[in-house]
PDB file of C-alpha atoms in Angstrom:
ATOM      1  CA  UNK P  24      -4.089  -5.502 -34.318  1.00  0.00           C
ATOM      2  CA  UNK P  25      -2.201  -2.435 -35.489  1.00  0.00           C
ATOM      3  CA  UNK P  26      -0.214  -1.951 -32.256  1.00  0.00           C
ATOM      4  CA  UNK P  27       1.049  -5.541 -32.497  1.00  0.00           C
ATOM      5  CA  UNK P  28       2.454  -4.802 -35.923  1.00  0.00           C
ATOM      6  CA  UNK P  29       4.151  -1.692 -34.533  1.00  0.00           C
ATOM      7  CA  UNK P  30       5.654  -3.691 -31.671  1.00  0.00           C
ATOM      8  CA  UNK P  31       6.907  -6.396 -34.115  1.00  0.00           C
ATOM      9  CA  UNK P  32       8.458  -3.643 -36.189  1.00  0.00           C
ATOM     10  CA  UNK P  33       9.994  -2.145 -32.962  1.00  0.00           C
ATOM     11  CA  UNK P  34       8.049   1.055 -33.559  1.00  0.00           C
ATOM     12  CA  UNK P  35       7.313   1.309 -29.807  1.00  0.00           C
ATOM     13  CA  UNK P  36       6.336   4.961 -29.655  1.00  0.00           C
ATOM     14  CA  UNK P  37       3.484   4.493 -32.167  1.00  0.00           C
ATOM     15  CA  UNK P  38       2.343   1.300 -30.349  1.00  0.00           C
ATOM     16  CA  UNK P  39       2.343   3.119 -27.013  1.00  0.00           C
ATOM     17  CA  UNK P  40       0.301   6.005 -28.431  1.00  0.00           C
ATOM     18  CA  UNK P  41      -2.404   3.609 -29.700  1.00  0.00           C
ATOM     19  CA  UNK P  42      -2.528   1.565 -26.481  1.00  0.00           C
ATOM     20  CA  UNK P  43      -2.651   4.625 -24.256  1.00  0.00           C
ATOM     21  CA  UNK P  44      -5.405   6.245 -26.260  1.00  0.00           C
ATOM     22  CA  UNK P  45      -7.386   2.954 -26.463  1.00  0.00           C
ATOM     23  CA  UNK P  46      -7.108   2.261 -22.721  1.00  0.00           C
ATOM     24  CA  UNK P  47      -8.233   5.760 -21.746  1.00  0.00           C
ATOM     25  CA  UNK P  48     -11.211   5.731 -24.185  1.00  0.00           C
ATOM     26  CA  UNK P  49     -12.358   2.229 -23.104  1.00  0.00           C
ATOM     27  CA  UNK P  50     -12.060   3.023 -19.399  1.00  0.00           C
ATOM     28  CA  UNK P  51     -13.816   6.392 -19.663  1.00  0.00           C
ATOM     29  CA  UNK P  52     -16.729   4.569 -21.301  1.00  0.00           C
ATOM     30  CA  UNK P  53     -16.898   2.016 -18.441  1.00  0.00           C
ATOM     31  CA  UNK P  54     -15.399  -0.798 -20.489  1.00  0.00           C
ATOM     32  CA  UNK P  55     -13.156  -1.914 -17.590  1.00  0.00           C
ATOM     33  CA  UNK P  56     -12.067  -5.374 -18.758  1.00  0.00           C
ATOM     34  CA  UNK P  57     -11.016  -4.216 -22.244  1.00  0.00           C
ATOM     35  CA  UNK P  58      -9.499  -0.961 -20.913  1.00  0.00           C
ATOM     36  CA  UNK P  59      -7.480  -2.830 -18.251  1.00  0.00           C
ATOM     37  CA  UNK P  60      -6.160  -5.229 -20.883  1.00  0.00           C
ATOM     38  CA  UNK P  61      -4.954  -2.357 -23.072  1.00  0.00           C
ATOM     39  CA  UNK P  62      -3.433  -0.687 -19.979  1.00  0.00           C
ATOM     40  CA  UNK P  63      -1.505  -3.870 -19.230  1.00  0.00           C
ATOM     41  CA  UNK P  64      -0.299  -4.036 -22.863  1.00  0.00           C
ATOM     42  CA  UNK P  65       0.859  -0.408 -22.516  1.00  0.00           C
ATOM     43  CA  UNK P  66       3.079  -1.378 -19.563  1.00  0.00           C
ATOM     44  CA  UNK P  67       4.277  -4.563 -21.327  1.00  0.00           C
ATOM     45  CA  UNK P  68       5.299  -2.439 -24.337  1.00  0.00           C
ATOM     46  CA  UNK P  69       7.219  -0.068 -22.043  1.00  0.00           C
ATOM     47  CA  UNK P  70       9.290  -3.065 -21.020  1.00  0.00           C
ATOM     48  CA  UNK P  71       9.713  -4.469 -24.539  1.00  0.00           C
ATOM     49  CA  UNK P  72      10.794  -1.071 -25.844  1.00  0.00           C
ATOM     50  CA  UNK P  73      13.159  -0.585 -22.874  1.00  0.00           C
ATOM     51  CA  UNK P  74      11.521   2.804 -22.287  1.00  0.00           C
ATOM     52  CA  UNK P  75      13.098   4.623 -19.330  1.00  0.00           C
ATOM     53  CA  UNK P  76      11.006   5.761 -16.366  1.00  0.00           C
ATOM     54  CA  UNK P  77      10.513   9.549 -16.433  1.00  0.00           C
ATOM     55  CA  UNK P  78       7.944  12.260 -15.634  1.00  0.00           C
ATOM     56  CA  UNK P  79       6.313  12.017 -19.078  1.00  0.00           C
ATOM     57  CA  UNK P  80       5.720   8.261 -18.707  1.00  0.00           C
ATOM     58  CA  UNK P  81       4.428   8.767 -15.128  1.00  0.00           C
ATOM     59  CA  UNK P  82       1.950  11.345 -16.437  1.00  0.00           C
ATOM     60  CA  UNK P  83       0.682   8.893 -19.070  1.00  0.00           C
ATOM     61  CA  UNK P  84       0.348   6.153 -16.445  1.00  0.00           C
ATOM     62  CA  UNK P  85      -1.495   8.608 -14.183  1.00  0.00           C
ATOM     63  CA  UNK P  86      -3.904   9.473 -17.008  1.00  0.00           C
ATOM     64  CA  UNK P  87      -4.806   5.774 -17.485  1.00  0.00           C
ATOM     65  CA  UNK P  88      -5.189   5.390 -13.688  1.00  0.00           C
ATOM     66  CA  UNK P  89      -7.545   8.412 -13.556  1.00  0.00           C
ATOM     67  CA  UNK P  90      -9.597   6.936 -16.380  1.00  0.00           C
ATOM     68  CA  UNK P  91     -10.599   3.893 -14.308  1.00  0.00           C
ATOM     69  CA  UNK P  92     -14.245   4.416 -13.176  1.00  0.00           C
ATOM     70  CA  UNK P  93     -15.000   5.460  -9.639  1.00  0.00           C
ATOM     71  CA  UNK P  94     -18.383   4.433  -8.315  1.00  0.00           C
ATOM     72  CA  UNK P  95     -19.577   5.250  -4.807  1.00  0.00           C
ATOM     73  CA  UNK P  96     -20.833   2.244  -2.935  1.00  0.00           C
ATOM     74  CA  UNK P  97     -23.075   2.569   0.164  1.00  0.00           C
ATOM     75  CA  UNK P  98     -21.066   2.860   3.365  1.00  0.00           C
ATOM     76  CA  UNK P  99     -22.954  -0.150   4.721  1.00  0.00           C
ATOM     77  CA  UNK P 100     -23.443  -2.490   1.782  1.00  0.00           C
ATOM     78  CA  UNK P 101     -26.232  -4.426   3.552  1.00  0.00           C
ATOM     79  CA  UNK P 102     -28.435  -1.330   3.749  1.00  0.00           C
ATOM     80  CA  UNK P 103     -29.489  -1.844   0.135  1.00  0.00           C
ATOM     81  CA  UNK P 104     -32.963  -3.367  -0.402  1.00  0.00           C
ATOM     82  CA  UNK P 105     -32.392  -4.811  -3.882  1.00  0.00           C
ATOM     83  CA  UNK P 106     -30.080  -7.804  -3.303  1.00  0.00           C
ATOM     84  CA  UNK P 107     -29.620  -8.482  -7.019  1.00  0.00           C
ATOM     85  CA  UNK P 108     -28.471  -4.902  -7.571  1.00  0.00           C
ATOM     86  CA  UNK P 109     -26.199  -5.222  -4.541  1.00  0.00           C
ATOM     87  CA  UNK P 110     -24.626  -8.374  -6.036  1.00  0.00           C
ATOM     88  CA  UNK P 111     -24.068  -6.621  -9.357  1.00  0.00           C
ATOM     89  CA  UNK P 112     -22.543  -3.577  -7.659  1.00  0.00           C
ATOM     90  CA  UNK P 113     -20.120  -5.712  -5.681  1.00  0.00           C
ATOM     91  CA  UNK P 114     -19.165  -7.723  -8.790  1.00  0.00           C
ATOM     92  CA  UNK P 115     -18.536  -4.526 -10.774  1.00  0.00           C
ATOM     93  CA  UNK P 116     -16.441  -3.073  -7.929  1.00  0.00           C
ATOM     94  CA  UNK P 117     -14.287  -6.197  -7.748  1.00  0.00           C
ATOM     95  CA  UNK P 118     -13.730  -6.114 -11.521  1.00  0.00           C
ATOM     96  CA  UNK P 119     -12.638  -2.457 -11.310  1.00  0.00           C
ATOM     97  CA  UNK P 120     -10.281  -3.048  -8.403  1.00  0.00           C
ATOM     98  CA  UNK P 121      -8.743  -6.185  -9.984  1.00  0.00           C
ATOM     99  CA  UNK P 122      -8.252  -4.395 -13.333  1.00  0.00           C
ATOM    100  CA  UNK P 123      -6.680  -1.321 -11.838  1.00  0.00           C
ATOM    101  CA  UNK P 124      -4.554  -3.366  -9.413  1.00  0.00           C
ATOM    102  CA  UNK P 125      -3.203  -5.586 -12.199  1.00  0.00           C
ATOM    103  CA  UNK P 126      -2.270  -2.530 -14.283  1.00  0.00           C
ATOM    104  CA  UNK P 127      -0.597  -0.629 -11.428  1.00  0.00           C
ATOM    105  CA  UNK P 128       1.222  -3.705 -10.082  1.00  0.00           C
ATOM    106  CA  UNK P 129       2.660  -4.308 -13.530  1.00  0.00           C
ATOM    107  CA  UNK P 130       3.657  -0.644 -13.821  1.00  0.00           C
ATOM    108  CA  UNK P 131       5.283  -0.762 -10.342  1.00  0.00           C
ATOM    109  CA  UNK P 132       7.265  -3.892 -11.300  1.00  0.00           C
ATOM    110  CA  UNK P 133       8.349  -2.231 -14.622  1.00  0.00           C
ATOM    111  CA  UNK P 134       9.418   0.983 -12.741  1.00  0.00           C
ATOM    112  CA  UNK P 135      11.439  -1.077 -10.219  1.00  0.00           C
ATOM    113  CA  UNK P 136      13.398  -2.600 -13.057  1.00  0.00           C
ATOM    114  CA  UNK P 137      14.149   0.867 -14.428  1.00  0.00           C
ATOM    115  CA  UNK P 138      16.206   2.121 -11.527  1.00  0.00           C
ATOM    116  CA  UNK P 139      13.529   4.148  -9.728  1.00  0.00           C
ATOM    117  CA  UNK P 140      14.102   2.165  -6.525  1.00  0.00           C
ATOM    118  CA  UNK P 141      13.898  -1.511  -5.611  1.00  0.00           C
ATOM    119  CA  UNK P 142      10.245  -1.122  -4.547  1.00  0.00           C
ATOM    120  CA  UNK P 143       9.145   0.716  -7.660  1.00  0.00           C
ATOM    121  CA  UNK P 144       7.720   4.195  -8.210  1.00  0.00           C
ATOM    122  CA  UNK P 145       6.371   5.768  -4.947  1.00  0.00           C
ATOM    123  CA  UNK P 146       3.757   7.670  -6.945  1.00  0.00           C
ATOM    124  CA  UNK P 147       2.372   4.447  -8.445  1.00  0.00           C
ATOM    125  CA  UNK P 148       2.152   2.862  -4.978  1.00  0.00           C
ATOM    126  CA  UNK P 149       0.111   5.880  -3.803  1.00  0.00           C
ATOM    127  CA  UNK P 150      -2.267   5.494  -6.770  1.00  0.00           C
ATOM    128  CA  UNK P 151      -2.789   1.783  -6.027  1.00  0.00           C
ATOM    129  CA  UNK P 152      -3.382   2.410  -2.310  1.00  0.00           C
ATOM    130  CA  UNK P 153      -5.949   5.131  -3.013  1.00  0.00           C
ATOM    131  CA  UNK P 154      -7.874   3.035  -5.533  1.00  0.00           C
ATOM    132  CA  UNK P 155      -8.002  -0.064  -3.319  1.00  0.00           C
ATOM    133  CA  UNK P 156      -9.259   2.071  -0.439  1.00  0.00           C
ATOM    134  CA  UNK P 157     -11.860   4.049  -2.388  1.00  0.00           C
ATOM    135  CA  UNK P 158     -13.246   1.314  -4.642  1.00  0.00           C
ATOM    136  CA  UNK P 159     -13.040  -2.026  -2.783  1.00  0.00           C
ATOM    137  CA  UNK P 160     -16.383  -3.389  -1.520  1.00  0.00           C
ATOM    138  CA  UNK P 161     -14.535  -4.533   1.611  1.00  0.00           C
ATOM    139  CA  UNK P 162     -11.305  -2.679   2.218  1.00  0.00           C
ATOM    140  CA  UNK P 163      -8.173  -4.641   3.077  1.00  0.00           C
ATOM    141  CA  UNK P 164      -6.254  -2.017   5.129  1.00  0.00           C
ATOM    142  CA  UNK P 165      -3.168  -4.246   5.240  1.00  0.00           C
ATOM    143  CA  UNK P 166      -2.893  -3.926   1.438  1.00  0.00           C
ATOM    144  CA  UNK P 167      -3.632  -0.188   1.510  1.00  0.00           C
ATOM    145  CA  UNK P 168      -0.949   0.247   4.207  1.00  0.00           C
ATOM    146  CA  UNK P 169       1.642  -1.814   2.246  1.00  0.00           C
ATOM    147  CA  UNK P 170       1.367   0.492  -0.751  1.00  0.00           C
ATOM    148  CA  UNK P 171       1.128   3.792   1.164  1.00  0.00           C
ATOM    149  CA  UNK P 172       4.258   2.935   3.121  1.00  0.00           C
ATOM    150  CA  UNK P 173       6.115   2.337  -0.160  1.00  0.00           C
ATOM    151  CA  UNK P 174       4.794   5.693  -1.367  1.00  0.00           C
ATOM    152  CA  UNK P 175       6.023   9.179  -0.543  1.00  0.00           C
ATOM    153  CA  UNK P 176       3.037  10.917   0.963  1.00  0.00           C
ATOM    154  CA  UNK P 177       2.428  10.205   4.684  1.00  0.00           C
ATOM    155  CA  UNK P 178      -0.026  13.153   4.936  1.00  0.00           C
ATOM    156  CA  UNK P 179      -2.256  11.607   2.250  1.00  0.00           C
ATOM    157  CA  UNK P 180      -1.983   8.283   4.093  1.00  0.00           C
ATOM    158  CA  UNK P 181      -3.111  10.071   7.311  1.00  0.00           C
ATOM    159  CA  UNK P 182      -6.216  11.437   5.532  1.00  0.00           C
ATOM    160  CA  UNK P 183      -7.079   7.918   4.335  1.00  0.00           C
ATOM    161  CA  UNK P 184      -6.654   6.500   7.844  1.00  0.00           C
ATOM    162  CA  UNK P 185      -8.839   9.238   9.355  1.00  0.00           C
ATOM    163  CA  UNK P 186     -11.482   8.447   6.754  1.00  0.00           C
ATOM    164  CA  UNK P 187     -11.207   4.756   7.716  1.00  0.00           C
ATOM    165  CA  UNK P 188     -11.624   5.580  11.455  1.00  0.00           C
ATOM    166  CA  UNK P 189     -14.975   7.142  10.672  1.00  0.00           C
ATOM    167  CA  UNK P 190     -16.427   3.932   9.182  1.00  0.00           C
ATOM    168  CA  UNK P 191     -14.535   0.938  10.615  1.00  0.00           C
ATOM    169  CA  UNK P 192     -15.729  -1.608  13.151  1.00  0.00           C
ATOM    170  CA  UNK P 193     -14.901  -1.108  16.846  1.00  0.00           C
ATOM    171  CA  UNK P 194     -11.374  -2.241  17.631  1.00  0.00           C
ATOM    172  CA  UNK P 195     -10.124  -1.835  14.046  1.00  0.00           C
ATOM    173  CA  UNK P 196      -9.237   1.859  14.440  1.00  0.00           C
ATOM    174  CA  UNK P 197      -6.108   1.511  16.677  1.00  0.00           C
ATOM    175  CA  UNK P 198      -4.934  -1.648  14.816  1.00  0.00           C
ATOM    176  CA  UNK P 199      -4.968   0.264  11.498  1.00  0.00           C
ATOM    177  CA  UNK P 200      -2.899   3.140  12.918  1.00  0.00           C
ATOM    178  CA  UNK P 201      -0.428   0.847  14.714  1.00  0.00           C
ATOM    179  CA  UNK P 202       0.003  -1.280  11.580  1.00  0.00           C
ATOM    180  CA  UNK P 203       0.785   1.813   9.508  1.00  0.00           C
ATOM    181  CA  UNK P 204       3.354   3.182  11.998  1.00  0.00           C
ATOM    182  CA  UNK P 205       5.025  -0.208  12.475  1.00  0.00           C
ATOM    183  CA  UNK P 206       5.235  -0.739   8.701  1.00  0.00           C
ATOM    184  CA  UNK P 207       7.068   2.570   8.306  1.00  0.00           C
ATOM    185  CA  UNK P 208       9.396   1.734  11.206  1.00  0.00           C
ATOM    186  CA  UNK P 209      10.160  -1.813  10.030  1.00  0.00           C
ATOM    187  CA  UNK P 210      11.419  -0.273   6.764  1.00  0.00           C
ATOM    188  CA  UNK P 211      13.563   2.165   8.804  1.00  0.00           C
ATOM    189  CA  UNK P 212      11.426   5.226   8.074  1.00  0.00           C
ATOM    190  CA  UNK P 213      11.088   6.976  11.455  1.00  0.00           C
ATOM    191  CA  UNK P 214      10.516  10.377   9.809  1.00  0.00           C
ATOM    192  CA  UNK P 215       7.302   9.405   7.953  1.00  0.00           C
ATOM    193  CA  UNK P 216       6.051   7.420  10.930  1.00  0.00           C
ATOM    194  CA  UNK P 217       6.214  10.582  13.024  1.00  0.00           C
ATOM    195  CA  UNK P 218       4.635  12.731  10.305  1.00  0.00           C
ATOM    196  CA  UNK P 219       1.850  10.182   9.990  1.00  0.00           C
ATOM    197  CA  UNK P 220       1.033  10.208  13.706  1.00  0.00           C
ATOM    198  CA  UNK P 221       1.180  14.014  13.980  1.00  0.00           C
ATOM    199  CA  UNK P 222      -1.084  14.411  10.941  1.00  0.00           C
ATOM    200  CA  UNK P 223      -3.633  11.841  12.185  1.00  0.00           C
ATOM    201  CA  UNK P 224      -3.863  13.678  15.565  1.00  0.00           C
ATOM    202  CA  UNK P 225      -4.231  17.020  13.804  1.00  0.00           C
ATOM    203  CA  UNK P 226      -6.918  15.783  11.385  1.00  0.00           C
ATOM    204  CA  UNK P 227      -8.937  13.986  14.055  1.00  0.00           C
ATOM    205  CA  UNK P 228      -9.088  17.208  16.058  1.00  0.00           C
ATOM    206  CA  UNK P 229     -10.755  19.028  13.160  1.00  0.00           C
ATOM    207  CA  UNK P 230     -12.843  16.094  11.957  1.00  0.00           C
ATOM    208  CA  UNK P 231     -15.782  14.457  13.735  1.00  0.00           C
ATOM    209  CA  UNK P 232     -13.676  11.382  14.471  1.00  0.00           C
ATOM    210  CA  UNK P 233     -12.095  10.471  17.793  1.00  0.00           C
ATOM    211  CA  UNK P 234      -8.479   9.455  17.990  1.00  0.00           C
ATOM    212  CA  UNK P 235      -8.473   6.029  19.705  1.00  0.00           C
ATOM    213  CA  UNK P 236      -7.238   6.120  23.282  1.00  0.00           C
ATOM    214  CA  UNK P 237      -6.051   2.538  23.880  1.00  0.00           C
ATOM    215  CA  UNK P 238      -3.035   0.770  25.352  1.00  0.00           C
ATOM    216  CA  UNK P 239      -1.879  -0.006  21.815  1.00  0.00           C
ATOM    217  CA  UNK P 240      -1.822   3.709  20.959  1.00  0.00           C
ATOM    218  CA  UNK P 241       0.130   4.358  24.197  1.00  0.00           C
ATOM    219  CA  UNK P 242       2.659   1.753  23.102  1.00  0.00           C
ATOM    220  CA  UNK P 243       3.069   3.380  19.655  1.00  0.00           C
ATOM    221  CA  UNK P 244       3.569   6.824  21.231  1.00  0.00           C
ATOM    222  CA  UNK P 245       6.238   5.483  23.631  1.00  0.00           C
ATOM    223  CA  UNK P 246       7.885   3.469  20.823  1.00  0.00           C
ATOM    224  CA  UNK P 247       8.291   6.531  18.615  1.00  0.00           C
ATOM    225  CA  UNK P 248       9.965   8.402  21.447  1.00  0.00           C
ATOM    226  CA  UNK P 249      12.256   5.445  22.265  1.00  0.00           C
ATOM    227  CA  UNK P 250      13.488   5.156  18.659  1.00  0.00           C
ATOM    228  CA  UNK P 251      14.734   8.746  18.799  1.00  0.00           C
ATOM    229  CA  UNK P 252      17.539   7.579  21.137  1.00  0.00           C
ATOM    230  CA  UNK P 253      19.750   4.527  21.571  1.00  0.00           C
ATOM    231  CA  UNK P 254      17.570   2.816  24.193  1.00  0.00           C
ATOM    232  CA  UNK P 255      17.392  -0.920  23.551  1.00  0.00           C
ATOM    233  CA  UNK P 256      16.557  -1.835  27.228  1.00  0.00           C
ATOM    234  CA  UNK P 257      13.583   0.566  27.121  1.00  0.00           C
ATOM    235  CA  UNK P 258      12.491  -0.907  23.798  1.00  0.00           C
ATOM    236  CA  UNK P 259      12.604  -4.444  25.254  1.00  0.00           C
ATOM    237  CA  UNK P 260      10.720  -3.261  28.362  1.00  0.00           C
ATOM    238  CA  UNK P 261       7.978  -1.707  26.219  1.00  0.00           C
ATOM    239  CA  UNK P 262       7.508  -4.996  24.316  1.00  0.00           C
ATOM    240  CA  UNK P 263       7.201  -6.893  27.572  1.00  0.00           C
ATOM    241  CA  UNK P 264       4.813  -4.439  29.260  1.00  0.00           C
ATOM    242  CA  UNK P 265       2.512  -4.056  26.240  1.00  0.00           C
ATOM    243  CA  UNK P 266       2.652  -7.725  25.159  1.00  0.00           C
ATOM    244  CA  UNK P 267      -1.173  -8.319  25.288  1.00  0.00           C
ATOM    245  CA  UNK P 268      -1.858  -5.278  23.077  1.00  0.00           C
ATOM    246  CA  UNK P 269       0.929  -6.183  20.603  1.00  0.00           C
ATOM    247  CA  UNK P 270      -0.383  -9.736  20.301  1.00  0.00           C
ATOM    248  CA  UNK P 271      -3.741  -8.519  19.049  1.00  0.00           C
ATOM    249  CA  UNK P 272      -2.202  -8.807  15.554  1.00  0.00           C
ATOM    250  CA  UNK P 273       0.238 -11.614  14.875  1.00  0.00           C
ATOM    251  CA  UNK P 274       2.294  -9.569  12.372  1.00  0.00           C
ATOM    252  CA  UNK P 275       3.202  -6.923  14.956  1.00  0.00           C
ATOM    253  CA  UNK P 276       5.858  -9.061  16.708  1.00  0.00           C
ATOM    254  CA  UNK P 277       7.565  -9.812  13.390  1.00  0.00           C
ATOM    255  CA  UNK P 278       7.607  -6.103  12.542  1.00  0.00           C
ATOM    256  CA  UNK P 279       9.048  -5.316  15.961  1.00  0.00           C
ATOM    257  CA  UNK P 280      11.845  -7.810  15.339  1.00  0.00           C
ATOM    258  CA  UNK P 281      12.583  -5.923  12.122  1.00  0.00           C
ATOM    259  CA  UNK P 282      12.545  -2.635  14.023  1.00  0.00           C
ATOM    260  CA  UNK P 283      14.973  -4.022  16.671  1.00  0.00           C
ATOM    261  CA  UNK P 284      17.367  -5.090  13.947  1.00  0.00           C
ATOM    262  CA  UNK P 285      17.183  -1.804  12.017  1.00  0.00           C
ATOM    263  CA  UNK P 286      17.425   0.607  14.935  1.00  0.00           C
ATOM    264  CA  UNK P 287      19.424  -1.334  17.529  1.00  0.00           C
ATOM    265  CA  UNK P 288      21.318  -3.919  15.506  1.00  0.00           C
ATOM    266  CA  UNK P 289      19.639  -6.863  17.226  1.00  0.00           C
ATOM    267  CA  UNK P 290      20.196  -9.987  15.101  1.00  0.00           C
ATOM    268  CA  UNK P 291      16.978 -11.955  14.519  1.00  0.00           C
ATOM    269  CA  UNK P 292      17.036 -15.450  15.940  1.00  0.00           C
ATOM    270  CA  UNK P 293      17.094 -18.226  13.344  1.00  0.00           C
ATOM    271  CA  UNK P 294      13.739 -20.080  13.682  1.00  0.00           C
ATOM    272  CA  UNK P 295      15.608 -23.384  13.120  1.00  0.00           C
ATOM    273  CA  UNK P 296      18.006 -22.634  16.004  1.00  0.00           C
ATOM    274  CA  UNK P 297      21.355 -24.418  16.030  1.00  0.00           C
ATOM    275  CA  UNK P 298      20.506 -26.544  12.943  1.00  0.00           C
ATOM    276  CA  UNK P 299      19.709 -23.401  10.986  1.00  0.00           C
ATOM    277  CA  UNK P 300      23.123 -22.000  11.851  1.00  0.00           C
ATOM    278  CA  UNK P 301      24.843 -25.276  10.779  1.00  0.00           C
ATOM    279  CA  UNK P 302      22.966 -25.229   7.393  1.00  0.00           C
ATOM    280  CA  UNK P 303      23.978 -21.558   6.948  1.00  0.00           C
ATOM    281  CA  UNK P 304      27.648 -22.457   7.518  1.00  0.00           C
ATOM    282  CA  UNK P 305      27.407 -25.421   5.150  1.00  0.00           C
ATOM    283  CA  UNK P 306      25.893 -23.141   2.427  1.00  0.00           C
ATOM    284  CA  UNK P 307      28.743 -20.658   2.860  1.00  0.00           C
ATOM    285  CA  UNK P 308      31.450 -23.292   2.164  1.00  0.00           C
TER     286      UNK P 308
END
């Protein structure tokens, strides 16, 4: 393979040109498996060549990303009469999502090692979140949230959540919003958490989607106000009063522990108790 010879000769620019062109052509012709492999080799060669992260490289990664096929699946997959066709559609969708995810995760890892930030390029996280949401046969909103929160566009995240509200099962709507806000807050990002909530409310007013009016949403609204001031007693009171709503998702309490540590300096309790502290002291000697 010509690009391998270029890499062996440390002619990385030529190798990157061939891999980039090949990935885009294969993907634009629906050859997802081959295109995704070339896309991964492109990222691998960026690492081998110690190519720095910059706008030009981001544009090239974005072009590969945009070459991955996008195929609309029925909103309710089980409304399709032809079960064999349905099975093929789901299989193809999974292949697309796995291929694009592998490529973008590798690119994120490469960018993190090139001084962008410890979590990798925010723009690449946004691309991955969007593709998982739009192309997955069954959307995992926890994954979508993880990547949007590591991105840099809470307004785009709000649009995605509003779209999800219009097609999710009852009871999933407020959980998705709460998860998103708590993820931002557990990483210390109060600004984007507030932007997200404001934007969701604004967009649900203009769309034919109702903003969920539940106790969990009340808790989130009070929480955002509480974090604007130094009010640990109020924070603790909110956790106690809204305990049943918080416990609807096991991960929420862990995120609230992170929030307490970040915003109020509350040290997390060691799950091993006294023995954990002893082991910690022994390790420090």
